[in-house]
mmCIF file of N, CA and C in Angstrom:
data_model
loop_
_atom_site.group_PDB
_atom_site.id
_atom_site.type_symbol
_atom_site.label_atom_id
_atom_site.label_comp_id
_atom_site.label_asym_id
_atom_site.label_seq_id
_atom_site.Cartn_x
_atom_site.Cartn_y
_atom_site.Cartn_z
ATOM 1 N N MET A 23 15.411 -15.139 40.141
ATOM 2 C CA MET A 23 14.926 -14.191 41.113
ATOM 3 C C MET A 23 15.616 -12.826 40.950
ATOM 4 N N TYR A 24 16.922 -12.859 40.667
ATOM 5 C CA TYR A 24 17.651 -11.605 40.504
ATOM 6 C C TYR A 24 17.084 -10.789 39.347
ATOM 7 N N GLN A 25 16.700 -11.459 38.280
ATOM 8 C CA GLN A 25 16.142 -10.752 37.128
ATOM 9 C C GLN A 25 14.882 -9.985 37.521
ATOM 10 N N MET A 26 14.108 -10.547 38.433
ATOM 11 C CA MET A 26 12.890 -9.869 38.885
ATOM 12 C C MET A 26 13.222 -8.711 39.829
ATOM 13 N N MET A 27 14.270 -8.858 40.610
ATOM 14 C CA MET A 27 14.649 -7.820 41.574
ATOM 15 C C MET A 27 15.454 -6.703 40.943
ATOM 16 N N GLN A 28 16.159 -6.986 39.868
ATOM 17 C CA GLN A 28 17.120 -6.040 39.311
ATOM 18 C C GLN A 28 16.551 -4.643 39.043
ATOM 19 N N PRO A 29 15.366 -4.506 38.460
ATOM 20 C CA PRO A 29 14.873 -3.143 38.219
ATOM 21 C C PRO A 29 14.660 -2.339 39.513
ATOM 22 N N GLN A 30 14.447 -3.027 40.624
ATOM 23 C CA GLN A 30 14.186 -2.352 41.893
ATOM 24 C C GLN A 30 15.336 -2.515 42.891
ATOM 25 N N ILE A 31 16.490 -3.009 42.437
ATOM 26 C CA ILE A 31 17.572 -3.335 43.360
ATOM 27 C C ILE A 31 18.096 -2.110 44.106
ATOM 28 N N ASP A 32 18.127 -0.952 43.462
ATOM 29 C CA ASP A 32 18.604 0.246 44.148
ATOM 30 C C ASP A 32 17.679 0.629 45.306
ATOM 31 N N ILE A 33 16.393 0.583 45.066
ATOM 32 C CA ILE A 33 15.422 0.882 46.127
ATOM 33 C C ILE A 33 15.559 -0.143 47.246
ATOM 34 N N LEU A 34 15.622 -1.399 46.884
ATOM 35 C CA LEU A 34 15.757 -2.468 47.869
ATOM 36 C C LEU A 34 17.029 -2.301 48.695
ATOM 37 N N LEU A 35 18.133 -2.056 48.031
ATOM 38 C CA LEU A 35 19.426 -1.978 48.695
ATOM 39 C C LEU A 35 19.581 -0.706 49.529
ATOM 40 N N PHE A 36 19.247 0.442 48.976
ATOM 41 C CA PHE A 36 19.535 1.713 49.634
ATOM 42 C C PHE A 36 18.420 2.217 50.552
ATOM 43 N N GLU A 37 17.179 1.808 50.313
ATOM 44 C CA GLU A 37 16.069 2.316 51.110
ATOM 45 C C GLU A 37 15.483 1.297 52.083
ATOM 46 N N ILE A 38 15.786 0.015 51.873
ATOM 47 C CA ILE A 38 15.250 -1.019 52.768
ATOM 48 C C ILE A 38 16.382 -1.737 53.506
ATOM 49 N N ILE A 39 17.311 -2.298 52.766
ATOM 50 C CA ILE A 39 18.381 -3.093 53.376
ATOM 51 C C ILE A 39 19.352 -2.229 54.176
ATOM 52 N N PHE A 40 19.870 -1.161 53.574
ATOM 53 C CA PHE A 40 20.867 -0.351 54.285
ATOM 54 C C PHE A 40 20.330 0.231 55.591
ATOM 55 N N PRO A 41 19.123 0.799 55.630
ATOM 56 C CA PRO A 41 18.632 1.309 56.918
ATOM 57 C C PRO A 41 18.556 0.238 58.016
ATOM 58 N N LEU A 42 18.358 -1.018 57.640
ATOM 59 C CA LEU A 42 18.359 -2.092 58.636
ATOM 60 C C LEU A 42 19.741 -2.297 59.250
ATOM 61 N N MET A 43 20.771 -1.881 58.535
ATOM 62 C CA MET A 43 22.138 -2.048 59.016
ATOM 63 C C MET A 43 22.563 -0.906 59.949
ATOM 64 N N CYS A 44 21.784 0.131 60.001
ATOM 65 C CA CYS A 44 22.153 1.325 60.778
ATOM 66 C C CYS A 44 21.699 1.217 62.239
ATOM 67 N N PHE A 45 22.391 1.948 63.086
ATOM 68 C CA PHE A 45 22.031 2.105 64.492
ATOM 69 C C PHE A 45 20.631 2.690 64.534
ATOM 70 N N ASN A 46 19.751 2.130 65.360
ATOM 71 C CA ASN A 46 18.364 2.590 65.364
ATOM 72 C C ASN A 46 17.909 3.002 66.760
ATOM 73 N N ASP A 47 16.650 3.377 66.881
ATOM 74 C CA ASP A 47 16.111 3.849 68.158
ATOM 75 C C ASP A 47 16.171 2.782 69.248
ATOM 76 N N ASN A 48 15.905 1.522 68.880
ATOM 77 C CA ASN A 48 15.989 0.438 69.866
ATOM 78 C C ASN A 48 17.413 0.263 70.364
ATOM 79 N N ASP A 49 18.382 0.375 69.457
ATOM 80 C CA ASP A 49 19.789 0.309 69.859
ATOM 81 C C ASP A 49 20.122 1.448 70.812
ATOM 82 N N GLN A 50 19.646 2.644 70.496
ATOM 83 C CA GLN A 50 19.897 3.821 71.336
ATOM 84 C C GLN A 50 19.328 3.623 72.731
ATOM 85 N N LYS A 51 18.109 3.135 72.784
ATOM 86 C CA LYS A 51 17.451 2.926 74.079
ATOM 87 C C LYS A 51 18.227 1.900 74.913
ATOM 88 N N LEU A 52 18.595 0.787 74.294
ATOM 89 C CA LEU A 52 19.341 -0.244 75.021
ATOM 90 C C LEU A 52 20.702 0.283 75.457
ATOM 91 N N TRP A 53 21.359 1.037 74.600
ATOM 92 C CA TRP A 53 22.668 1.610 74.943
ATOM 93 C C TRP A 53 22.567 2.520 76.167
ATOM 94 N N GLU A 54 21.519 3.329 76.203
ATOM 95 C CA GLU A 54 21.341 4.251 77.330
ATOM 96 C C GLU A 54 20.951 3.526 78.612
ATOM 97 N N GLU A 55 20.112 2.491 78.497
ATOM 98 C CA GLU A 55 19.636 1.780 79.678
ATOM 99 C C GLU A 55 20.635 0.757 80.209
ATOM 100 N N ASP A 56 21.295 0.029 79.294
ATOM 101 C CA ASP A 56 22.199 -1.044 79.727
ATOM 102 C C ASP A 56 23.285 -1.274 78.672
ATOM 103 N N PRO A 57 24.362 -0.500 78.714
ATOM 104 C CA PRO A 57 25.409 -0.636 77.692
ATOM 105 C C PRO A 57 26.054 -2.017 77.662
ATOM 106 N N HIS A 58 26.117 -2.678 78.819
ATOM 107 C CA HIS A 58 26.690 -4.032 78.857
ATOM 108 C C HIS A 58 25.835 -5.008 78.047
ATOM 109 N N GLU A 59 24.523 -4.891 78.182
ATOM 110 C CA GLU A 59 23.612 -5.749 77.414
ATOM 111 C C GLU A 59 23.709 -5.447 75.921
ATOM 112 N N TYR A 60 23.856 -4.177 75.580
ATOM 113 C CA TYR A 60 24.018 -3.801 74.176
ATOM 114 C C TYR A 60 25.247 -4.489 73.570
ATOM 115 N N VAL A 61 26.356 -4.447 74.279
ATOM 116 C CA VAL A 61 27.583 -5.084 73.787
ATOM 117 C C VAL A 61 27.417 -6.599 73.744
ATOM 118 N N ARG A 62 26.806 -7.179 74.778
ATOM 119 C CA ARG A 62 26.600 -8.622 74.817
ATOM 120 C C ARG A 62 25.765 -9.102 73.632
ATOM 121 N N LYS A 63 24.707 -8.360 73.313
ATOM 122 C CA LYS A 63 23.848 -8.731 72.187
ATOM 123 C C LYS A 63 24.614 -8.714 70.871
ATOM 124 N N GLY A 64 25.608 -7.843 70.781
ATOM 125 C CA GLY A 64 26.406 -7.769 69.563
ATOM 126 C C GLY A 64 27.251 -9.007 69.321
ATOM 127 N N TYR A 65 27.493 -9.780 70.367
ATOM 128 C CA TYR A 65 28.318 -10.980 70.249
ATOM 129 C C TYR A 65 27.537 -12.260 70.526
ATOM 130 N N ASP A 66 26.237 -12.175 70.582
ATOM 131 C CA ASP A 66 25.391 -13.334 70.870
ATOM 132 C C ASP A 66 25.016 -14.037 69.566
ATOM 133 N N ILE A 67 25.511 -15.241 69.384
ATOM 134 C CA ILE A 67 25.278 -16.000 68.146
ATOM 135 C C ILE A 67 23.793 -16.314 67.963
ATOM 136 N N ILE A 68 23.118 -16.667 69.028
ATOM 137 C CA ILE A 68 21.688 -16.987 68.947
ATOM 138 C C ILE A 68 20.889 -15.730 68.576
ATOM 139 N N GLU A 69 21.254 -14.616 69.165
ATOM 140 C CA GLU A 69 20.575 -13.351 68.870
ATOM 141 C C GLU A 69 20.696 -13.002 67.388
ATOM 142 N N ASP A 70 21.834 -13.319 66.788
ATOM 143 C CA ASP A 70 22.059 -13.023 65.374
ATOM 144 C C ASP A 70 21.048 -13.701 64.459
ATOM 145 N N LEU A 71 20.488 -14.802 64.893
ATOM 146 C CA LEU A 71 19.516 -15.523 64.069
ATOM 147 C C LEU A 71 18.186 -14.782 63.959
ATOM 148 N N TYR A 72 17.940 -13.851 64.880
ATOM 149 C CA TYR A 72 16.618 -13.240 64.965
ATOM 150 C C TYR A 72 16.577 -11.743 64.668
ATOM 151 N N ILE A 73 17.712 -11.144 64.388
ATOM 152 C CA ILE A 73 17.683 -9.700 64.172
ATOM 153 C C ILE A 73 17.790 -9.364 62.686
ATOM 154 N N PRO A 74 17.038 -8.371 62.235
ATOM 155 C CA PRO A 74 17.048 -7.987 60.816
ATOM 156 C C PRO A 74 18.427 -7.517 60.335
ATOM 157 N N ARG A 75 19.229 -6.952 61.221
ATOM 158 C CA ARG A 75 20.552 -6.443 60.832
ATOM 159 C C ARG A 75 21.411 -7.566 60.233
ATOM 160 N N THR A 76 21.388 -8.735 60.844
ATOM 161 C CA THR A 76 22.178 -9.861 60.337
ATOM 162 C C THR A 76 21.672 -10.309 58.974
ATOM 163 N N THR A 77 20.361 -10.338 58.803
ATOM 164 C CA THR A 77 19.782 -10.713 57.517
ATOM 165 C C THR A 77 20.160 -9.701 56.439
ATOM 166 N N ALA A 78 20.156 -8.429 56.784
ATOM 167 C CA ALA A 78 20.559 -7.386 55.832
ATOM 168 C C ALA A 78 22.022 -7.550 55.445
ATOM 169 N N MET A 79 22.869 -7.845 56.423
ATOM 170 C CA MET A 79 24.293 -8.065 56.140
ATOM 171 C C MET A 79 24.473 -9.266 55.214
ATOM 172 N N ASP A 80 23.740 -10.331 55.487
ATOM 173 C CA ASP A 80 23.828 -11.524 54.637
ATOM 174 C C ASP A 80 23.355 -11.236 53.216
ATOM 175 N N PHE A 81 22.286 -10.447 53.098
ATOM 176 C CA PHE A 81 21.777 -10.084 51.775
ATOM 177 C C PHE A 81 22.832 -9.324 50.980
ATOM 178 N N VAL A 82 23.424 -8.309 51.606
ATOM 179 C CA VAL A 82 24.456 -7.517 50.926
ATOM 180 C C VAL A 82 25.636 -8.397 50.537
ATOM 181 N N SER A 83 26.060 -9.238 51.447
ATOM 182 C CA SER A 83 27.199 -10.113 51.185
ATOM 183 C C SER A 83 26.928 -11.046 50.001
ATOM 184 N N GLU A 84 25.767 -11.665 49.989
ATOM 185 C CA GLU A 84 25.427 -12.582 48.895
ATOM 186 C C GLU A 84 25.212 -11.839 47.576
ATOM 187 N N LEU A 85 24.576 -10.686 47.643
ATOM 188 C CA LEU A 85 24.364 -9.900 46.424
ATOM 189 C C LEU A 85 25.699 -9.547 45.787
ATOM 190 N N ILE A 86 26.643 -9.095 46.573
ATOM 191 C CA ILE A 86 27.945 -8.705 46.044
ATOM 192 C C ILE A 86 28.737 -9.934 45.616
ATOM 193 N N ARG A 87 28.597 -11.017 46.348
ATOM 194 C CA ARG A 87 29.316 -12.249 45.974
ATOM 195 C C ARG A 87 28.807 -12.811 44.648
ATOM 196 N N LYS A 88 27.486 -12.832 44.479
ATOM 197 C CA LYS A 88 26.889 -13.421 43.271
ATOM 198 C C LYS A 88 26.787 -12.434 42.108
ATOM 199 N N ARG A 89 26.505 -11.179 42.404
ATOM 200 C CA ARG A 89 26.272 -10.164 41.361
ATOM 201 C C ARG A 89 27.114 -8.917 41.604
ATOM 202 N N GLY A 90 28.340 -9.111 42.045
ATOM 203 C CA GLY A 90 29.207 -7.991 42.396
ATOM 204 C C GLY A 90 29.535 -7.081 41.245
ATOM 205 N N LYS A 91 29.671 -7.654 40.075
ATOM 206 C CA LYS A 91 30.033 -6.839 38.910
ATOM 207 C C LYS A 91 29.033 -5.712 38.696
ATOM 208 N N ASN A 92 27.773 -5.998 38.927
ATOM 209 C CA ASN A 92 26.725 -5.004 38.704
ATOM 210 C C ASN A 92 26.471 -4.105 39.913
ATOM 211 N N ASN A 93 26.818 -4.572 41.103
ATOM 212 C CA ASN A 93 26.356 -3.878 42.299
ATOM 213 C C ASN A 93 27.440 -3.350 43.231
ATOM 214 N N LEU A 94 28.630 -3.912 43.195
ATOM 215 C CA LEU A 94 29.666 -3.501 44.137
ATOM 216 C C LEU A 94 30.016 -2.031 43.982
ATOM 217 N N GLN A 95 30.240 -1.591 42.763
ATOM 218 C CA GLN A 95 30.663 -0.209 42.527
ATOM 219 C C GLN A 95 29.639 0.795 43.041
ATOM 220 N N LYS A 96 28.357 0.590 42.717
ATOM 221 C CA LYS A 96 27.350 1.564 43.153
ATOM 222 C C LYS A 96 27.132 1.507 44.656
ATOM 223 N N PHE A 97 27.297 0.332 45.257
ATOM 224 C CA PHE A 97 27.156 0.249 46.706
ATOM 225 C C PHE A 97 28.308 0.978 47.396
ATOM 226 N N ILE A 98 29.513 0.803 46.902
ATOM 227 C CA ILE A 98 30.671 1.492 47.477
ATOM 228 C C ILE A 98 30.534 3.007 47.296
ATOM 229 N N HIS A 99 30.056 3.460 46.146
ATOM 230 C CA HIS A 99 29.820 4.894 45.947
ATOM 231 C C HIS A 99 28.807 5.424 46.961
ATOM 232 N N PHE A 100 27.777 4.647 47.229
ATOM 233 C CA PHE A 100 26.774 5.022 48.224
ATOM 234 C C PHE A 100 27.413 5.162 49.603
ATOM 235 N N ILE A 101 28.248 4.206 49.981
ATOM 236 C CA ILE A 101 28.923 4.223 51.281
ATOM 237 C C ILE A 101 29.894 5.405 51.370
ATOM 238 N N VAL A 102 30.660 5.621 50.330
ATOM 239 C CA VAL A 102 31.605 6.744 50.315
ATOM 240 C C VAL A 102 30.852 8.070 50.432
ATOM 241 N N ASP A 103 29.703 8.166 49.788
ATOM 242 C CA ASP A 103 28.897 9.378 49.881
ATOM 243 C C ASP A 103 28.436 9.625 51.317
ATOM 244 N N ILE A 104 28.103 8.565 52.037
ATOM 245 C CA ILE A 104 27.726 8.702 53.448
ATOM 246 C C ILE A 104 28.897 9.245 54.253
ATOM 247 N N PHE A 105 30.093 8.691 54.027
ATOM 248 C CA PHE A 105 31.280 9.181 54.730
ATOM 249 C C PHE A 105 31.572 10.647 54.376
ATOM 250 N N ARG A 106 31.388 11.006 53.119
ATOM 251 C CA ARG A 106 31.625 12.380 52.682
ATOM 252 C C ARG A 106 30.646 13.336 53.367
ATOM 253 N N ARG A 107 29.360 12.962 53.384
ATOM 254 C CA ARG A 107 28.352 13.802 54.040
ATOM 255 C C ARG A 107 28.627 13.916 55.536
ATOM 256 N N TYR A 108 29.064 12.840 56.143
ATOM 257 C CA TYR A 108 29.408 12.868 57.558
ATOM 258 C C TYR A 108 30.559 13.834 57.799
ATOM 259 N N ASP A 109 31.561 13.759 56.959
ATOM 260 C CA ASP A 109 32.742 14.597 57.113
ATOM 261 C C ASP A 109 32.420 16.075 56.923
ATOM 262 N N GLU A 110 31.513 16.385 56.012
ATOM 263 C CA GLU A 110 31.193 17.772 55.685
ATOM 264 C C GLU A 110 30.159 18.398 56.625
ATOM 265 N N ALA A 111 29.405 17.579 57.334
ATOM 266 C CA ALA A 111 28.329 18.094 58.185
ATOM 267 C C ALA A 111 28.880 18.706 59.473
ATOM 268 N N PRO A 112 28.207 19.739 59.983
ATOM 269 C CA PRO A 112 28.601 20.263 61.297
ATOM 270 C C PRO A 112 28.322 19.213 62.379
ATOM 271 N N ALA A 113 28.995 19.324 63.499
ATOM 272 C CA ALA A 113 28.936 18.297 64.551
ATOM 273 C C ALA A 113 27.509 17.975 64.994
ATOM 274 N N ASP A 114 26.645 18.964 65.075
ATOM 275 C CA ASP A 114 25.283 18.701 65.545
ATOM 276 C C ASP A 114 24.383 18.078 64.483
ATOM 277 N N LEU A 115 24.834 18.020 63.235
ATOM 278 C CA LEU A 115 24.024 17.440 62.154
ATOM 279 C C LEU A 115 24.667 16.216 61.500
ATOM 280 N N LYS A 116 25.727 15.708 62.072
ATOM 281 C CA LYS A 116 26.412 14.554 61.480
ATOM 282 C C LYS A 116 25.493 13.329 61.484
ATOM 283 N N PRO A 117 25.441 12.595 60.379
ATOM 284 C CA PRO A 117 24.596 11.388 60.316
ATOM 285 C C PRO A 117 25.294 10.188 60.980
ATOM 286 N N TYR A 118 25.341 10.207 62.324
ATOM 287 C CA TYR A 118 26.047 9.168 63.066
ATOM 288 C C TYR A 118 25.481 7.776 62.797
ATOM 289 N N ARG A 119 24.179 7.684 62.724
ATOM 290 C CA ARG A 119 23.549 6.373 62.522
ATOM 291 C C ARG A 119 23.891 5.807 61.143
ATOM 292 N N GLN A 120 23.882 6.654 60.141
ATOM 293 C CA GLN A 120 24.244 6.189 58.802
ATOM 294 C C GLN A 120 25.716 5.807 58.743
ATOM 295 N N LYS A 121 26.555 6.546 59.443
ATOM 296 C CA LYS A 121 27.974 6.197 59.467
ATOM 297 C C LYS A 121 28.164 4.821 60.101
ATOM 298 N N ASP A 122 27.419 4.528 61.155
ATOM 299 C CA ASP A 122 27.487 3.214 61.782
ATOM 300 C C ASP A 122 27.107 2.121 60.785
ATOM 301 N N GLY A 123 26.045 2.341 60.032
ATOM 302 C CA GLY A 123 25.631 1.376 59.008
ATOM 303 C C GLY A 123 26.662 1.233 57.908
ATOM 304 N N ALA A 124 27.276 2.348 57.521
ATOM 305 C CA ALA A 124 28.310 2.313 56.477
ATOM 306 C C ALA A 124 29.531 1.518 56.947
ATOM 307 N N LEU A 125 29.928 1.719 58.196
ATOM 308 C CA LEU A 125 31.059 0.958 58.734
ATOM 309 C C LEU A 125 30.729 -0.530 58.812
ATOM 310 N N LEU A 126 29.496 -0.846 59.192
ATOM 311 C CA LEU A 126 29.069 -2.245 59.220
ATOM 312 C C LEU A 126 29.082 -2.840 57.811
ATOM 313 N N ALA A 127 28.645 -2.074 56.827
ATOM 314 C CA ALA A 127 28.645 -2.547 55.435
ATOM 315 C C ALA A 127 30.067 -2.814 54.952
ATOM 316 N N ILE A 128 30.992 -1.921 55.276
ATOM 317 C CA ILE A 128 32.393 -2.128 54.887
ATOM 318 C C ILE A 128 32.945 -3.387 55.557
ATOM 319 N N GLY A 129 32.619 -3.565 56.826
ATOM 320 C CA GLY A 129 33.052 -4.771 57.528
ATOM 321 C C GLY A 129 32.466 -6.034 56.916
ATOM 322 N N THR A 130 31.219 -5.951 56.492
ATOM 323 C CA THR A 130 30.558 -7.095 55.864
ATOM 324 C C THR A 130 31.233 -7.471 54.553
ATOM 325 N N LEU A 131 31.703 -6.471 53.822
ATOM 326 C CA LEU A 131 32.303 -6.701 52.503
ATOM 327 C C LEU A 131 33.829 -6.736 52.516
ATOM 328 N N CYS A 132 34.436 -6.769 53.698
ATOM 329 C CA CYS A 132 35.891 -6.622 53.766
ATOM 330 C C CYS A 132 36.642 -7.685 52.957
ATOM 331 N N ASP A 133 36.191 -8.928 52.970
ATOM 332 C CA ASP A 133 36.885 -9.968 52.194
ATOM 333 C C ASP A 133 36.806 -9.688 50.699
ATOM 334 N N LYS A 134 35.641 -9.306 50.232
ATOM 335 C CA LYS A 134 35.468 -8.988 48.806
ATOM 336 C C LYS A 134 36.290 -7.755 48.425
ATOM 337 N N LEU A 135 36.327 -6.777 49.307
ATOM 338 C CA LEU A 135 37.087 -5.552 49.010
ATOM 339 C C LEU A 135 38.585 -5.834 48.986
ATOM 340 N N LYS A 136 39.054 -6.731 49.822
ATOM 341 C CA LYS A 136 40.481 -7.090 49.793
ATOM 342 C C LYS A 136 40.841 -7.755 48.470
ATOM 343 N N GLN A 137 39.944 -8.578 47.948
ATOM 344 C CA GLN A 137 40.178 -9.261 46.676
ATOM 345 C C GLN A 137 40.181 -8.279 45.509
ATOM 346 N N THR A 138 39.344 -7.266 45.604
ATOM 347 C CA THR A 138 39.200 -6.312 44.523
ATOM 348 C C THR A 138 40.244 -5.260 44.654
#
């Protein structure tokens, strides 16, 4: 399966999977309406089974675990670039949602990054 995905892995990873890991409009709405529910959902094990964010995290984790040699470096460069753009942007244009996704990605890969 990886051989079939490999030519399109960058598109899959950076344009489909990563945006699923970012803070989105539904998160914003829930945060504004009921911050307690937003936090509760973040720790709900049953909820994790049904949200795309968890599936995206699992995909990244497995991809790096199984094919890290080919993908870890470019994924980390992508994440670092997000942090760099965030740091350089003026306060009203900072990509807060992407930074949230980048922090989640780092958290997802923390065990692998400690080993490396």
